[in-house]
Amino acid sequence: MSASKAVAPSAANGVRAGRIAWGVVFALLMVAPFIGVYPVFVMKALCYAIFACAFNLLLGYTGLLSFGHAAFMGAAAYGTGWLVRSAGWPPELGLLAGMVVGGLLGLGVGLIAIRRQGIYFAMITLAMAQMVYFVCLQAPFTGGEDGLQGVPRGKLFGLLPLSAQDGNSLAMYYFVLAVFAAVFLFIVRIVHSPYGQVLKAIRENEPRAVSLGYDVDRYKLLAFVVSTSLAGLAGGLKTLVVGFATLSDVHWTMSGEVVLMTLLGGVGTFAGPAIGAVLIIGLQDYLADRVGSWVTVIIGAIFVVCVLAFRRGIVGELIAWRERRASRAAPPAQRKDAGTVRQDAPRADASGEAA
């Protein structure tokens, strides 16, 4: 039996298991408000999950580490909040404006930073993010240290009220869930498109991609703009959920948190960043009233354990464990053949698709 035939059943099983897992998760999210789960917490976690998935598109599939991604989320949060509260825009237009703010800001930063690699790219994004933080601190419409308060949720398309005060508390929850599902499927489609394959080629071996004739800088810039636009969507959505935007949304610590979310869940997997975001937000909410400021120490310790003990992250380690188990269960001849092509074989990730 050929090596490709030996590997195929394992990938097919991974696809099937991933789809079943996501079906179960989505079903649980659909009924979560009815089984005692606080809807605002889930909505907030889903907003950060969108943010982490957007960041993972840049880091996990393009190989670019940004230390300033909070700038795009925070700027969009302020932009959406101001337009909805002060200009009277409906929520759907406010979210689109937040995406535009994140995308345009990402385009400006990307044109400067994209020609650099490694730590130089990361430090340029951090420096630009600090400039955005200073603007948000000093601009008159942001509220300074008090933040932008009292942002209404409004009515979706002028018809469906999203505020709990309007007697429809679940509308906002299912709207956020629908946005998260759409973003997740959009990222899956990007990664499995020809464009996504080029991004992964750039991540693995950029000089080789250049030698094949690809305009690497253009591909990376587009990935950066898509990532920042989705980060802007996450920021605008979070502002509508909680009703305010603050300097913590644009602070450099938020950039560190999204890196932690992605690493904890699993870089280069679809489900990993979302799981990491839910875990970090859950720990922050649960421990904030119990240990106070020590929550940052606990999260830092978790990050150290993650880096030392399971570098692939939670989802990455589960995928590796499943592959080892499938390899041990295979007959010796197939196991030998599969081992010779393991580096080139498609890897089934938590989305139920082969990466």
Tab-separated table of C-alpha atoms in Angstrom:
chain	number	residue	atom	x	y	z
A	1	MET	CA	0.000	0.000	0.000
A	2	SER	CA	1.278	3.449	-0.867
A	3	ALA	CA	2.121	5.991	1.823
A	4	SER	CA	-0.594	8.379	0.660
A	5	LYS	CA	-3.247	5.672	1.045
A	6	ALA	CA	-1.952	4.899	4.517
A	7	VAL	CA	-2.246	8.498	5.623
A	8	ALA	CA	-5.618	9.203	3.997
A	9	PRO	CA	-7.824	7.318	6.529
A	10	SER	CA	-6.305	9.233	9.435
A	11	ALA	CA	-6.946	12.585	7.731
A	12	ALA	CA	-10.505	11.558	6.861
A	13	ASN	CA	-11.166	10.534	10.454
A	14	GLY	CA	-9.777	13.881	11.621
A	15	VAL	CA	-12.099	15.745	9.261
A	16	ARG	CA	-15.101	13.789	10.498
A	17	ALA	CA	-14.193	14.191	14.164
A	18	GLY	CA	-13.582	17.919	13.729
A	19	ARG	CA	-16.952	18.475	12.102
A	20	ILE	CA	-18.746	16.535	14.818
A	21	ALA	CA	-16.910	18.501	17.520
A	22	TRP	CA	-17.829	21.833	15.969
A	23	GLY	CA	-21.432	20.723	15.575
A	24	VAL	CA	-21.582	19.911	19.286
A	25	VAL	CA	-19.930	23.223	20.247
A	26	PHE	CA	-22.306	25.235	18.089
A	27	ALA	CA	-25.318	23.383	19.528
A	28	LEU	CA	-24.098	24.156	23.055
A	29	LEU	CA	-23.655	27.815	22.175
A	30	MET	CA	-27.181	27.924	20.785
A	31	VAL	CA	-28.697	26.709	24.068
A	32	ALA	CA	-26.179	28.340	26.439
A	33	PRO	CA	-28.491	31.198	27.558
A	34	PHE	CA	-31.119	28.640	28.572
A	35	ILE	CA	-28.844	26.483	30.732
A	36	GLY	CA	-27.614	29.142	33.143
A	37	VAL	CA	-24.648	30.563	31.200
A	38	TYR	CA	-24.330	34.351	31.463
A	39	PRO	CA	-24.947	35.631	27.890
A	40	VAL	CA	-22.769	38.749	28.238
A	41	PHE	CA	-19.765	36.603	29.189
A	42	VAL	CA	-20.253	34.345	26.161
A	43	MET	CA	-20.653	37.340	23.855
A	44	LYS	CA	-17.510	38.943	25.233
A	45	ALA	CA	-15.597	35.673	24.845
A	46	LEU	CA	-16.801	35.315	21.253
A	47	CYS	CA	-15.620	38.845	20.449
A	48	TYR	CA	-12.151	38.017	21.720
A	49	ALA	CA	-12.303	34.700	19.876
A	50	ILE	CA	-12.815	36.654	16.630
A	51	PHE	CA	-9.840	38.820	17.585
A	52	ALA	CA	-7.653	35.788	18.279
A	53	CYS	CA	-8.700	34.026	15.053
A	54	ALA	CA	-7.859	37.176	13.094
A	55	PHE	CA	-4.443	37.312	14.746
A	56	ASN	CA	-3.881	33.618	14.048
A	57	LEU	CA	-4.509	34.210	10.349
A	58	LEU	CA	-1.455	36.458	10.434
A	59	LEU	CA	0.783	34.474	12.786
A	60	GLY	CA	-0.290	30.877	12.242
A	61	TYR	CA	-0.770	30.883	8.485
A	62	THR	CA	1.451	33.735	7.277
A	63	GLY	CA	4.232	33.623	9.857
A	64	LEU	CA	4.067	37.315	10.847
A	65	LEU	CA	4.163	38.165	14.555
A	66	SER	CA	2.479	41.478	15.363
A	67	PHE	CA	3.018	43.059	18.777
A	68	GLY	CA	0.558	45.861	18.065
A	69	HIS	CA	-2.680	44.151	17.065
A	70	ALA	CA	-4.564	45.826	19.905
A	71	ALA	CA	-4.279	49.119	18.009
A	72	PHE	CA	-6.601	47.864	15.287
A	73	MET	CA	-9.121	46.389	17.691
A	74	GLY	CA	-9.064	49.442	19.973
A	75	ALA	CA	-9.241	52.042	17.198
A	76	ALA	CA	-12.226	50.263	15.684
A	77	ALA	CA	-13.847	50.022	19.118
A	78	TYR	CA	-13.607	53.791	19.536
A	79	GLY	CA	-14.717	54.419	15.957
A	80	THR	CA	-17.781	52.176	16.202
A	81	GLY	CA	-18.677	53.521	19.645
A	82	TRP	CA	-18.506	57.158	18.580
A	83	LEU	CA	-20.459	56.645	15.359
A	84	VAL	CA	-23.231	54.694	17.074
A	85	ARG	CA	-23.474	56.963	20.126
A	86	SER	CA	-22.751	60.439	18.798
A	87	ALA	CA	-23.525	60.207	15.087
A	88	GLY	CA	-26.578	57.988	15.500
A	89	TRP	CA	-25.431	55.275	13.094
A	90	PRO	CA	-27.207	51.880	13.225
A	91	PRO	CA	-25.143	49.006	14.665
A	92	GLU	CA	-24.561	47.229	11.353
A	93	LEU	CA	-23.081	50.374	9.775
A	94	GLY	CA	-21.052	51.019	12.924
A	95	LEU	CA	-19.525	47.538	12.663
A	96	LEU	CA	-18.737	48.017	8.976
A	97	ALA	CA	-17.107	51.337	9.834
A	98	GLY	CA	-15.058	49.589	12.524
A	99	MET	CA	-13.843	47.080	9.959
A	100	VAL	CA	-12.915	49.927	7.617
A	101	VAL	CA	-11.028	51.710	10.408
A	102	GLY	CA	-9.111	48.539	11.247
A	103	GLY	CA	-8.404	47.790	7.585
A	104	LEU	CA	-7.221	51.293	6.680
A	105	LEU	CA	-5.056	51.517	9.774
A	106	GLY	CA	-3.665	48.084	8.960
A	107	LEU	CA	-2.944	49.194	5.407
A	108	GLY	CA	-0.993	52.199	6.654
A	109	VAL	CA	0.988	50.167	9.190
A	110	GLY	CA	1.464	47.297	6.756
A	111	LEU	CA	2.946	49.481	4.047
A	112	ILE	CA	5.603	50.521	6.540
A	113	ALA	CA	6.230	47.230	8.328
A	114	ILE	CA	5.606	44.509	5.761
A	115	ARG	CA	9.042	44.757	4.145
A	116	ARG	CA	10.679	43.788	7.429
A	117	GLN	CA	10.768	40.337	8.977
A	118	GLY	CA	10.973	38.735	12.400
A	119	ILE	CA	11.574	40.948	15.398
A	120	TYR	CA	11.889	44.055	13.213
A	121	PHE	CA	8.345	43.609	11.888
A	122	ALA	CA	7.063	42.964	15.424
A	123	MET	CA	8.734	46.061	16.865
A	124	ILE	CA	7.458	48.316	14.066
A	125	THR	CA	3.894	47.174	14.752
A	126	LEU	CA	4.422	47.783	18.470
A	127	ALA	CA	5.741	51.296	17.851
A	128	MET	CA	2.829	52.168	15.572
A	129	ALA	CA	0.392	50.758	18.135
A	130	GLN	CA	1.825	53.006	20.823
A	131	MET	CA	1.200	55.991	18.568
A	132	VAL	CA	-2.431	54.916	18.204
A	133	TYR	CA	-2.667	54.554	21.989
A	134	PHE	CA	-1.408	58.123	22.445
A	135	VAL	CA	-4.004	59.427	19.959
A	136	CYS	CA	-6.789	57.588	21.798
A	137	LEU	CA	-5.549	59.052	25.076
A	138	GLN	CA	-5.431	62.654	23.828
A	139	ALA	CA	-8.246	62.886	21.272
A	140	PRO	CA	-11.276	64.785	22.613
A	141	PHE	CA	-13.936	62.380	21.316
A	142	THR	CA	-12.443	59.278	23.034
A	143	GLY	CA	-13.042	60.455	26.601
A	144	GLY	CA	-9.380	60.146	27.571
A	145	GLU	CA	-8.792	57.980	30.626
A	146	ASP	CA	-12.544	57.690	31.225
A	147	GLY	CA	-13.118	56.026	27.882
A	148	LEU	CA	-16.123	56.230	25.599
A	149	GLN	CA	-19.146	55.437	27.751
A	150	GLY	CA	-22.825	54.823	27.112
A	151	VAL	CA	-22.687	53.250	23.661
A	152	PRO	CA	-26.191	51.963	22.763
A	153	ARG	CA	-26.745	48.716	20.908
A	154	GLY	CA	-29.478	50.217	18.774
A	155	LYS	CA	-31.696	48.312	16.354
A	156	LEU	CA	-30.319	45.913	13.788
A	157	PHE	CA	-31.331	47.083	10.283
A	158	GLY	CA	-33.709	49.473	12.035
A	159	LEU	CA	-36.042	46.617	12.970
A	160	LEU	CA	-34.594	44.258	15.584
A	161	PRO	CA	-33.751	45.852	18.961
A	162	LEU	CA	-30.496	44.505	20.404
A	163	SER	CA	-30.712	46.022	23.889
A	164	ALA	CA	-32.044	44.086	26.865
A	165	GLN	CA	-34.022	47.189	27.868
A	166	ASP	CA	-36.069	46.779	24.696
A	167	GLY	CA	-37.307	43.391	25.868
A	168	ASN	CA	-35.210	41.292	23.476
A	169	SER	CA	-32.105	40.299	25.406
A	170	LEU	CA	-31.312	37.264	23.261
A	171	ALA	CA	-31.187	39.116	19.935
A	172	MET	CA	-27.727	40.514	20.597
A	173	TYR	CA	-26.452	37.103	21.724
A	174	TYR	CA	-27.474	35.313	18.546
A	175	PHE	CA	-26.255	38.218	16.430
A	176	VAL	CA	-22.775	37.920	17.981
A	177	LEU	CA	-22.876	34.133	17.551
A	178	ALA	CA	-23.798	34.529	13.880
A	179	VAL	CA	-20.959	37.018	13.315
A	180	PHE	CA	-18.469	34.659	14.966
A	181	ALA	CA	-19.635	31.729	12.816
A	182	ALA	CA	-19.368	33.839	9.657
A	183	VAL	CA	-15.848	35.021	10.535
A	184	PHE	CA	-14.732	31.492	11.392
A	185	LEU	CA	-16.027	30.067	8.104
A	186	PHE	CA	-14.491	32.989	6.219
A	187	ILE	CA	-11.056	32.255	7.712
A	188	VAL	CA	-11.424	28.540	6.924
A	189	ARG	CA	-12.249	29.428	3.333
A	190	ILE	CA	-9.258	31.750	3.054
A	191	VAL	CA	-6.829	29.168	4.386
A	192	HIS	CA	-8.072	26.437	2.037
A	193	SER	CA	-8.121	28.702	-1.007
A	194	PRO	CA	-5.182	28.980	-3.447
A	195	TYR	CA	-4.352	32.281	-1.765
A	196	GLY	CA	-4.151	30.533	1.594
A	197	GLN	CA	-1.829	27.892	0.172
A	198	VAL	CA	0.505	30.654	-0.985
A	199	LEU	CA	0.426	32.168	2.504
A	200	LYS	CA	1.465	28.840	4.005
A	201	ALA	CA	4.220	28.523	1.425
A	202	ILE	CA	5.476	31.960	2.464
A	203	ARG	CA	5.342	30.920	6.103
A	204	GLU	CA	7.342	27.755	5.481
A	205	ASN	CA	9.949	29.098	3.048
A	206	GLU	CA	9.695	32.702	1.879
A	207	PRO	CA	12.790	32.655	-0.407
A	208	ARG	CA	11.376	29.630	-2.217
A	209	ALA	CA	8.031	31.403	-2.679
A	210	VAL	CA	9.890	34.376	-4.158
A	211	SER	CA	11.790	32.065	-6.506
A	212	LEU	CA	8.468	30.645	-7.726
A	213	GLY	CA	7.446	34.112	-8.874
A	214	TYR	CA	5.037	35.181	-6.126
A	215	ASP	CA	4.905	38.804	-5.066
A	216	VAL	CA	5.465	37.967	-1.406
A	217	ASP	CA	5.066	41.490	-0.064
A	218	ARG	CA	1.683	41.886	-1.768
A	219	TYR	CA	0.410	38.585	-0.355
A	220	LYS	CA	1.587	39.443	3.141
A	221	LEU	CA	0.124	42.946	2.975
A	222	LEU	CA	-3.278	41.592	1.967
A	223	ALA	CA	-3.162	39.051	4.812
A	224	PHE	CA	-2.242	41.834	7.222
A	225	VAL	CA	-5.143	44.031	6.069
A	226	VAL	CA	-7.640	41.146	6.276
A	227	SER	CA	-6.408	40.328	9.786
A	228	THR	CA	-6.652	43.924	10.968
A	229	SER	CA	-10.108	44.332	9.426
A	230	LEU	CA	-11.373	41.295	11.327
A	231	ALA	CA	-9.692	42.618	14.474
A	232	GLY	CA	-11.604	45.860	13.903
A	233	LEU	CA	-14.834	43.900	13.607
A	234	ALA	CA	-14.061	42.237	16.948
A	235	GLY	CA	-13.409	45.605	18.581
A	236	GLY	CA	-16.585	47.191	17.267
A	237	LEU	CA	-18.666	44.188	18.268
A	238	LYS	CA	-17.221	44.201	21.782
A	239	THR	CA	-18.107	47.875	22.151
A	240	LEU	CA	-21.720	47.133	21.281
A	241	VAL	CA	-21.801	44.198	23.715
A	242	VAL	CA	-20.383	45.964	26.783
A	243	GLY	CA	-21.468	49.507	25.890
A	244	PHE	CA	-18.097	51.251	26.171
A	245	ALA	CA	-14.564	51.455	24.782
A	246	THR	CA	-11.571	52.128	27.032
A	247	LEU	CA	-7.825	52.571	26.761
A	248	SER	CA	-7.329	48.937	27.776
A	249	ASP	CA	-8.689	47.962	24.349
A	250	VAL	CA	-5.781	49.708	22.629
A	251	HIS	CA	-3.063	49.159	25.247
A	252	TRP	CA	-0.012	47.043	24.448
A	253	THR	CA	-1.050	44.499	27.103
A	254	MET	CA	-4.025	43.576	24.915
A	255	SER	CA	-1.576	42.749	22.137
A	256	GLY	CA	0.202	40.445	24.569
A	257	GLU	CA	-3.060	38.807	25.588
A	258	VAL	CA	-4.005	37.910	22.029
A	259	VAL	CA	-0.569	36.326	21.556
A	260	LEU	CA	-1.194	34.307	24.727
A	261	MET	CA	-4.664	33.264	23.553
A	262	THR	CA	-3.275	32.020	20.258
A	263	LEU	CA	-0.313	30.173	21.773
A	264	LEU	CA	-2.421	28.621	24.520
A	265	GLY	CA	-5.026	27.309	22.107
A	266	GLY	CA	-2.675	26.342	19.310
A	267	VAL	CA	-0.986	28.402	16.585
A	268	GLY	CA	-1.942	27.368	13.078
A	269	THR	CA	-5.175	25.624	14.057
A	270	PHE	CA	-8.655	26.955	13.468
A	271	ALA	CA	-10.165	26.114	16.850
A	272	GLY	CA	-7.097	26.856	18.961
A	273	PRO	CA	-7.284	30.667	19.160
A	274	ALA	CA	-11.018	30.571	19.942
A	275	ILE	CA	-10.473	28.068	22.756
A	276	GLY	CA	-7.546	30.087	24.089
A	277	ALA	CA	-9.641	33.263	24.077
A	278	VAL	CA	-12.474	31.603	25.998
A	279	LEU	CA	-10.032	30.226	28.574
A	280	ILE	CA	-8.230	33.546	29.145
A	281	ILE	CA	-11.434	35.600	29.345
A	282	GLY	CA	-12.976	32.982	31.619
A	283	LEU	CA	-9.986	33.037	33.955
A	284	GLN	CA	-9.973	36.832	34.056
A	285	ASP	CA	-13.671	37.028	34.904
A	286	TYR	CA	-13.556	34.189	37.429
A	287	LEU	CA	-10.391	35.207	39.241
A	288	ALA	CA	-10.793	38.992	39.170
A	289	ASP	CA	-13.060	39.080	42.246
A	290	ARG	CA	-11.128	36.354	44.060
A	291	VAL	CA	-7.455	37.198	43.680
A	292	GLY	CA	-7.545	40.778	42.392
A	293	SER	CA	-4.471	41.908	40.505
A	294	TRP	CA	-2.854	38.505	41.067
A	295	VAL	CA	-4.825	37.297	38.066
A	296	THR	CA	-2.065	38.635	35.806
A	297	VAL	CA	0.500	36.550	37.698
A	298	ILE	CA	-1.634	33.422	37.313
A	299	ILE	CA	-2.133	33.995	33.597
A	300	GLY	CA	1.616	34.618	33.241
A	301	ALA	CA	2.319	31.307	34.986
A	302	ILE	CA	-0.089	29.566	32.609
A	303	PHE	CA	1.797	31.077	29.687
A	304	VAL	CA	5.117	29.771	31.034
A	305	VAL	CA	3.673	26.284	31.510
A	306	CYS	CA	2.239	26.396	27.986
A	307	VAL	CA	5.582	27.317	26.442
A	308	LEU	CA	7.524	24.729	28.455
A	309	ALA	CA	5.117	21.781	28.535
A	310	PHE	CA	2.968	21.902	25.381
A	311	ARG	CA	4.350	24.239	22.765
A	312	ARG	CA	1.755	23.242	20.195
A	313	GLY	CA	-1.025	24.550	22.442
A	314	ILE	CA	-4.107	22.674	23.590
A	315	VAL	CA	-5.539	21.904	20.158
A	316	GLY	CA	-2.124	21.303	18.630
A	317	GLU	CA	-1.261	18.733	21.293
A	318	LEU	CA	-4.616	16.993	20.790
A	319	ILE	CA	-3.974	16.779	17.052
A	320	ALA	CA	-0.466	15.417	17.622
A	321	TRP	CA	-1.805	12.851	20.132
A	322	ARG	CA	-4.472	11.726	17.658
A	323	GLU	CA	-1.887	11.330	14.893
A	324	ARG	CA	0.406	9.290	17.153
A	325	ARG	CA	-2.506	7.083	18.156
A	326	ALA	CA	-3.509	6.521	14.532
A	327	SER	CA	0.096	5.718	13.646
A	328	ARG	CA	0.387	3.134	16.425
A	329	ALA	CA	-2.906	1.529	15.389
A	330	ALA	CA	-1.781	1.127	11.768
A	331	PRO	CA	-0.089	-2.101	10.573
A	332	PRO	CA	3.731	-1.988	10.670
A	333	ALA	CA	4.107	-1.686	6.890
A	334	GLN	CA	1.654	1.198	6.674
A	335	ARG	CA	3.233	2.807	9.715
A	336	LYS	CA	6.623	2.748	8.036
A	337	ASP	CA	5.271	4.202	4.783
A	338	ALA	CA	3.279	6.871	6.585
A	339	GLY	CA	6.316	7.919	8.559
A	340	THR	CA	8.263	8.614	5.389
A	341	VAL	CA	5.748	11.178	4.183
A	342	ARG	CA	4.504	12.608	7.453
A	343	GLN	CA	6.073	15.990	6.737
A	344	ASP	CA	4.181	16.335	3.449
A	345	ALA	CA	0.922	14.684	4.487
A	346	PRO	CA	-2.139	16.864	5.050
A	347	ARG	CA	-2.664	17.589	8.735
A	348	ALA	CA	-6.252	17.529	9.931
A	349	ASP	CA	-6.874	20.383	12.294
A	350	ALA	CA	-9.686	21.068	14.731
A	351	SER	CA	-11.925	22.558	12.075
A	352	GLY	CA	-12.385	19.167	10.522
A	353	GLU	CA	-10.339	20.093	7.460
A	354	ALA	CA	-6.819	19.296	6.403
A	355	ALA	CA	-4.404	22.146	6.854
